[in-house]
Each structure stands twice: as structure tokens, then as C-alpha cells.
């Protein structure tokens, strides 16, 4: 069983940076960040393979966000730079129960989810 806890959200201004943390217990394999803006569906943000060798990003965050993990600390991070108001939403950490990273942007393939941390970017 894997449990995930996100932290690091808050209110920032456009152009600022923020770092989200996902602390895991158990043995998470491929992991990802998703977000959900008010009134919208949850969307993929970034994913990282089990050993951290490959990362994947949504087009909307490519070049601004960086996902990383340290398996010795059972922790994953999302560094978000040059934030814009459309980055506002609840950010969720997710993990798979397998090492596969195929279809990394499909939320239904992630078995474990955190409770979410809210990020608000003001203009």
C-alpha cells in the first residue's frame, strides 16, 4: 500500500516560483503530478519514471516546470517557475503500482493519490 502526502502549495504572484513536495510511504513506482482548476477536469502536468531516468511534461508547463524524485527519501518534487494564473489549481501527486510509465498522462492508470495541495497564482 502506498500513501502520498503533498505539501508546498499557497498563494503566489505571476512570475514567482514554487516547489511542491510529495512524500510517499510504501513503494511507489512511476509517479506523476496532476492538477485540477476550478470547474475543470483534472489534467496531467508531469511524470517521472521509477528510477527517475525519464520525465514527461504537459505542453503547457514544458520549460517552466521540473519534476524530480529521490527514492532513498521516498520523495518527489515539482519545481514550478515563471508561474502564470492558469497554473492555479489543486495539485495532486499520483503513483502507480507498477514500473510501467506507458500512457503516463492517463490518470486512470495511477492507483494511488494524495489529498492535493492548492496553488493560487494571482495576476
JSON list of C-alpha atoms in Angstrom, two decimals:
[
{"chain": "A", "resi": 1, "resn": "UNK", "atom": "CA", "xyz": [0.00, 0.00, 0.00]},
{"chain": "A", "resi": 2, "resn": "UNK", "atom": "CA", "xyz": [1.28, 3.44, -0.93]},
{"chain": "A", "resi": 3, "resn": "UNK", "atom": "CA", "xyz": [0.31, 6.67, 0.79]},
{"chain": "A", "resi": 4, "resn": "UNK", "atom": "CA", "xyz": [1.10, 10.07, -0.67]},
{"chain": "A", "resi": 5, "resn": "UNK", "atom": "CA", "xyz": [1.10, 13.47, 1.02]},
{"chain": "A", "resi": 6, "resn": "UNK", "atom": "CA", "xyz": [1.59, 16.70, -0.90]},
{"chain": "A", "resi": 7, "resn": "UNK", "atom": "CA", "xyz": [2.83, 19.97, 0.57]},
{"chain": "A", "resi": 8, "resn": "UNK", "atom": "CA", "xyz": [4.16, 23.32, -0.56]},
{"chain": "A", "resi": 9, "resn": "UNK", "atom": "CA", "xyz": [1.12, 24.96, -2.11]},
{"chain": "A", "resi": 10, "resn": "UNK", "atom": "CA", "xyz": [-0.02, 28.50, -1.44]},
{"chain": "A", "resi": 11, "resn": "UNK", "atom": "CA", "xyz": [-0.63, 31.91, -2.96]},
{"chain": "A", "resi": 12, "resn": "UNK", "atom": "CA", "xyz": [1.98, 33.50, -5.22]},
{"chain": "A", "resi": 13, "resn": "UNK", "atom": "CA", "xyz": [2.13, 36.20, -7.84]},
{"chain": "A", "resi": 14, "resn": "UNK", "atom": "CA", "xyz": [2.57, 35.67, -11.55]},
{"chain": "A", "resi": 15, "resn": "UNK", "atom": "CA", "xyz": [6.24, 35.19, -12.36]},
{"chain": "A", "resi": 16, "resn": "UNK", "atom": "CA", "xyz": [7.07, 33.67, -9.00]},
{"chain": "A", "resi": 17, "resn": "UNK", "atom": "CA", "xyz": [8.37, 30.17, -8.32]},
{"chain": "A", "resi": 18, "resn": "UNK", "atom": "CA", "xyz": [7.06, 27.43, -6.06]},
{"chain": "A", "resi": 19, "resn": "UNK", "atom": "CA", "xyz": [8.19, 23.93, -5.14]},
{"chain": "A", "resi": 20, "resn": "UNK", "atom": "CA", "xyz": [5.75, 21.17, -4.34]},
{"chain": "A", "resi": 21, "resn": "UNK", "atom": "CA", "xyz": [6.72, 18.07, -2.41]},
{"chain": "A", "resi": 22, "resn": "UNK", "atom": "CA", "xyz": [5.15, 14.62, -2.42]},
{"chain": "A", "resi": 23, "resn": "UNK", "atom": "CA", "xyz": [6.17, 12.41, 0.48]},
{"chain": "A", "resi": 24, "resn": "UNK", "atom": "CA", "xyz": [5.46, 8.74, -0.07]},
{"chain": "A", "resi": 25, "resn": "UNK", "atom": "CA", "xyz": [5.24, 5.71, 2.14]},
{"chain": "A", "resi": 26, "resn": "UNK", "atom": "CA", "xyz": [5.34, 2.22, 0.74]},
{"chain": "A", "resi": 27, "resn": "UNK", "atom": "CA", "xyz": [6.90, 1.59, -2.63]},
{"chain": "A", "resi": 28, "resn": "UNK", "atom": "CA", "xyz": [5.71, 3.95, -5.35]},
{"chain": "A", "resi": 29, "resn": "UNK", "atom": "CA", "xyz": [6.87, 3.20, -8.86]},
{"chain": "A", "resi": 30, "resn": "UNK", "atom": "CA", "xyz": [6.16, 5.57, -11.74]},
{"chain": "A", "resi": 31, "resn": "UNK", "atom": "CA", "xyz": [4.85, 8.83, -10.35]},
{"chain": "A", "resi": 32, "resn": "UNK", "atom": "CA", "xyz": [3.18, 11.93, -11.67]},
{"chain": "A", "resi": 33, "resn": "UNK", "atom": "CA", "xyz": [1.64, 15.29, -10.89]},
{"chain": "A", "resi": 34, "resn": "UNK", "atom": "CA", "xyz": [-1.86, 16.20, -12.00]},
{"chain": "A", "resi": 35, "resn": "UNK", "atom": "CA", "xyz": [-3.84, 19.36, -11.34]},
{"chain": "A", "resi": 36, "resn": "UNK", "atom": "CA", "xyz": [-7.44, 20.43, -11.35]},
{"chain": "A", "resi": 37, "resn": "UNK", "atom": "CA", "xyz": [-8.52, 24.01, -11.88]},
{"chain": "A", "resi": 38, "resn": "UNK", "atom": "CA", "xyz": [-11.89, 25.19, -10.52]},
{"chain": "A", "resi": 39, "resn": "UNK", "atom": "CA", "xyz": [-14.71, 23.89, -12.70]},
{"chain": "A", "resi": 40, "resn": "UNK", "atom": "CA", "xyz": [-12.39, 21.91, -14.93]},
{"chain": "A", "resi": 41, "resn": "UNK", "atom": "CA", "xyz": [-11.34, 18.29, -15.32]},
{"chain": "A", "resi": 42, "resn": "UNK", "atom": "CA", "xyz": [-8.15, 17.02, -13.78]},
{"chain": "A", "resi": 43, "resn": "UNK", "atom": "CA", "xyz": [-5.22, 17.29, -16.19]},
{"chain": "A", "resi": 44, "resn": "UNK", "atom": "CA", "xyz": [-1.75, 15.82, -16.47]},
{"chain": "A", "resi": 45, "resn": "UNK", "atom": "CA", "xyz": [1.18, 18.04, -15.50]},
{"chain": "A", "resi": 46, "resn": "UNK", "atom": "CA", "xyz": [4.35, 15.95, -15.29]},
{"chain": "A", "resi": 47, "resn": "UNK", "atom": "CA", "xyz": [5.52, 12.37, -14.79]},
{"chain": "A", "resi": 48, "resn": "UNK", "atom": "CA", "xyz": [8.73, 10.63, -13.83]},
{"chain": "A", "resi": 49, "resn": "UNK", "atom": "CA", "xyz": [9.76, 7.01, -14.24]},
{"chain": "A", "resi": 50, "resn": "UNK", "atom": "CA", "xyz": [10.57, 4.73, -11.33]},
{"chain": "A", "resi": 51, "resn": "UNK", "atom": "CA", "xyz": [14.30, 5.34, -11.36]},
{"chain": "A", "resi": 52, "resn": "UNK", "atom": "CA", "xyz": [13.94, 8.93, -12.48]},
{"chain": "A", "resi": 53, "resn": "UNK", "atom": "CA", "xyz": [15.61, 8.34, -15.81]},
{"chain": "A", "resi": 54, "resn": "UNK", "atom": "CA", "xyz": [12.82, 9.83, -17.89]},
{"chain": "A", "resi": 55, "resn": "UNK", "atom": "CA", "xyz": [10.47, 12.73, -17.36]},
{"chain": "A", "resi": 56, "resn": "UNK", "atom": "CA", "xyz": [7.41, 13.88, -19.27]},
{"chain": "A", "resi": 57, "resn": "UNK", "atom": "CA", "xyz": [5.57, 17.19, -19.28]},
{"chain": "A", "resi": 58, "resn": "UNK", "atom": "CA", "xyz": [2.36, 18.70, -20.48]},
{"chain": "A", "resi": 59, "resn": "UNK", "atom": "CA", "xyz": [2.92, 21.23, -23.27]},
{"chain": "A", "resi": 60, "resn": "UNK", "atom": "CA", "xyz": [1.54, 23.98, -21.04]},
{"chain": "A", "resi": 61, "resn": "UNK", "atom": "CA", "xyz": [4.32, 23.56, -18.46]},
{"chain": "A", "resi": 62, "resn": "UNK", "atom": "CA", "xyz": [7.24, 22.37, -20.61]},
{"chain": "A", "resi": 63, "resn": "UNK", "atom": "CA", "xyz": [10.28, 24.53, -19.93]},
{"chain": "A", "resi": 64, "resn": "UNK", "atom": "CA", "xyz": [8.82, 26.04, -16.76]},
{"chain": "A", "resi": 65, "resn": "UNK", "atom": "CA", "xyz": [8.26, 23.01, -14.51]},
{"chain": "A", "resi": 66, "resn": "UNK", "atom": "CA", "xyz": [10.71, 20.30, -13.47]},
{"chain": "A", "resi": 67, "resn": "UNK", "atom": "CA", "xyz": [9.80, 17.00, -11.83]},
{"chain": "A", "resi": 68, "resn": "UNK", "atom": "CA", "xyz": [12.36, 15.09, -9.80]},
{"chain": "A", "resi": 69, "resn": "UNK", "atom": "CA", "xyz": [12.48, 12.31, -7.23]},
{"chain": "A", "resi": 70, "resn": "UNK", "atom": "CA", "xyz": [14.77, 10.75, -4.67]},
{"chain": "A", "resi": 71, "resn": "UNK", "atom": "CA", "xyz": [13.89, 7.13, -3.99]},
{"chain": "A", "resi": 72, "resn": "UNK", "atom": "CA", "xyz": [16.19, 6.99, -0.96]},
{"chain": "A", "resi": 73, "resn": "UNK", "atom": "CA", "xyz": [13.93, 9.60, 0.61]},
{"chain": "A", "resi": 74, "resn": "UNK", "atom": "CA", "xyz": [10.71, 8.35, -0.99]},
{"chain": "A", "resi": 75, "resn": "UNK", "atom": "CA", "xyz": [10.05, 11.88, -2.18]},
{"chain": "A", "resi": 76, "resn": "UNK", "atom": "CA", "xyz": [9.07, 13.55, -5.43]},
{"chain": "A", "resi": 77, "resn": "UNK", "atom": "CA", "xyz": [9.16, 17.27, -6.16]},
{"chain": "A", "resi": 78, "resn": "UNK", "atom": "CA", "xyz": [7.67, 19.63, -8.69]},
{"chain": "A", "resi": 79, "resn": "UNK", "atom": "CA", "xyz": [9.65, 22.81, -9.20]},
{"chain": "A", "resi": 80, "resn": "UNK", "atom": "CA", "xyz": [7.43, 25.41, -10.82]},
{"chain": "A", "resi": 81, "resn": "UNK", "atom": "CA", "xyz": [8.99, 28.54, -12.27]},
{"chain": "A", "resi": 82, "resn": "UNK", "atom": "CA", "xyz": [7.51, 31.54, -14.04]},
{"chain": "A", "resi": 83, "resn": "UNK", "atom": "CA", "xyz": [4.06, 30.75, -12.73]},
{"chain": "A", "resi": 84, "resn": "UNK", "atom": "CA", "xyz": [1.07, 32.15, -14.58]},
{"chain": "A", "resi": 85, "resn": "UNK", "atom": "CA", "xyz": [-2.56, 32.48, -13.42]},
{"chain": "A", "resi": 86, "resn": "UNK", "atom": "CA", "xyz": [-3.65, 29.47, -15.50]},
{"chain": "A", "resi": 87, "resn": "UNK", "atom": "CA", "xyz": [-1.39, 27.32, -13.30]},
{"chain": "A", "resi": 88, "resn": "UNK", "atom": "CA", "xyz": [-3.90, 27.84, -10.49]},
{"chain": "A", "resi": 89, "resn": "UNK", "atom": "CA", "xyz": [-5.50, 24.67, -9.19]},
{"chain": "A", "resi": 90, "resn": "UNK", "atom": "CA", "xyz": [-5.25, 21.77, -6.79]},
{"chain": "A", "resi": 91, "resn": "UNK", "atom": "CA", "xyz": [-2.12, 19.75, -7.49]},
{"chain": "A", "resi": 92, "resn": "UNK", "atom": "CA", "xyz": [-2.20, 16.03, -6.89]},
{"chain": "A", "resi": 93, "resn": "UNK", "atom": "CA", "xyz": [0.62, 13.56, -6.52]},
{"chain": "A", "resi": 94, "resn": "UNK", "atom": "CA", "xyz": [-0.07, 10.13, -8.03]},
{"chain": "A", "resi": 95, "resn": "UNK", "atom": "CA", "xyz": [1.76, 6.82, -8.15]},
{"chain": "A", "resi": 96, "resn": "UNK", "atom": "CA", "xyz": [1.45, 3.53, -9.96]},
{"chain": "A", "resi": 97, "resn": "UNK", "atom": "CA", "xyz": [1.77, 0.07, -8.55]},
{"chain": "A", "resi": 98, "resn": "UNK", "atom": "CA", "xyz": [3.96, -0.98, -11.48]},
{"chain": "A", "resi": 99, "resn": "UNK", "atom": "CA", "xyz": [7.16, 0.28, -13.07]},
{"chain": "A", "resi": 100, "resn": "UNK", "atom": "CA", "xyz": [5.40, 0.99, -16.36]},
{"chain": "A", "resi": 101, "resn": "UNK", "atom": "CA", "xyz": [5.31, 4.59, -17.48]},
{"chain": "A", "resi": 102, "resn": "UNK", "atom": "CA", "xyz": [3.28, 3.89, -20.60]},
{"chain": "A", "resi": 103, "resn": "UNK", "atom": "CA", "xyz": [0.39, 6.30, -21.14]},
{"chain": "A", "resi": 104, "resn": "UNK", "atom": "CA", "xyz": [1.82, 8.41, -18.35]},
{"chain": "A", "resi": 105, "resn": "UNK", "atom": "CA", "xyz": [-0.78, 11.13, -18.84]},
{"chain": "A", "resi": 106, "resn": "UNK", "atom": "CA", "xyz": [-3.80, 8.93, -18.14]},
{"chain": "A", "resi": 107, "resn": "UNK", "atom": "CA", "xyz": [-4.96, 9.44, -14.59]},
{"chain": "A", "resi": 108, "resn": "UNK", "atom": "CA", "xyz": [-6.94, 6.19, -14.52]},
{"chain": "A", "resi": 109, "resn": "UNK", "atom": "CA", "xyz": [-3.67, 4.25, -14.64]},
{"chain": "A", "resi": 110, "resn": "UNK", "atom": "CA", "xyz": [-2.50, 5.62, -11.28]},
{"chain": "A", "resi": 111, "resn": "UNK", "atom": "CA", "xyz": [-3.60, 3.57, -8.28]},
{"chain": "A", "resi": 112, "resn": "UNK", "atom": "CA", "xyz": [-2.54, 5.92, -5.51]},
{"chain": "A", "resi": 113, "resn": "UNK", "atom": "CA", "xyz": [-3.35, 9.59, -4.96]},
{"chain": "A", "resi": 114, "resn": "UNK", "atom": "CA", "xyz": [-2.58, 12.25, -2.42]},
{"chain": "A", "resi": 115, "resn": "UNK", "atom": "CA", "xyz": [-5.13, 14.63, -0.98]},
{"chain": "A", "resi": 116, "resn": "UNK", "atom": "CA", "xyz": [-3.90, 17.55, -3.06]},
{"chain": "A", "resi": 117, "resn": "UNK", "atom": "CA", "xyz": [-2.32, 20.91, -2.34]},
{"chain": "A", "resi": 118, "resn": "UNK", "atom": "CA", "xyz": [-3.79, 24.16, -3.59]},
{"chain": "A", "resi": 119, "resn": "UNK", "atom": "CA", "xyz": [-1.78, 26.54, -5.73]},
{"chain": "A", "resi": 120, "resn": "UNK", "atom": "CA", "xyz": [-3.11, 30.01, -6.50]},
{"chain": "A", "resi": 121, "resn": "UNK", "atom": "CA", "xyz": [-1.29, 32.34, -8.88]},
{"chain": "A", "resi": 122, "resn": "UNK", "atom": "CA", "xyz": [-2.51, 35.92, -8.86]},
{"chain": "A", "resi": 123, "resn": "UNK", "atom": "CA", "xyz": [-2.03, 38.27, -11.79]}
]
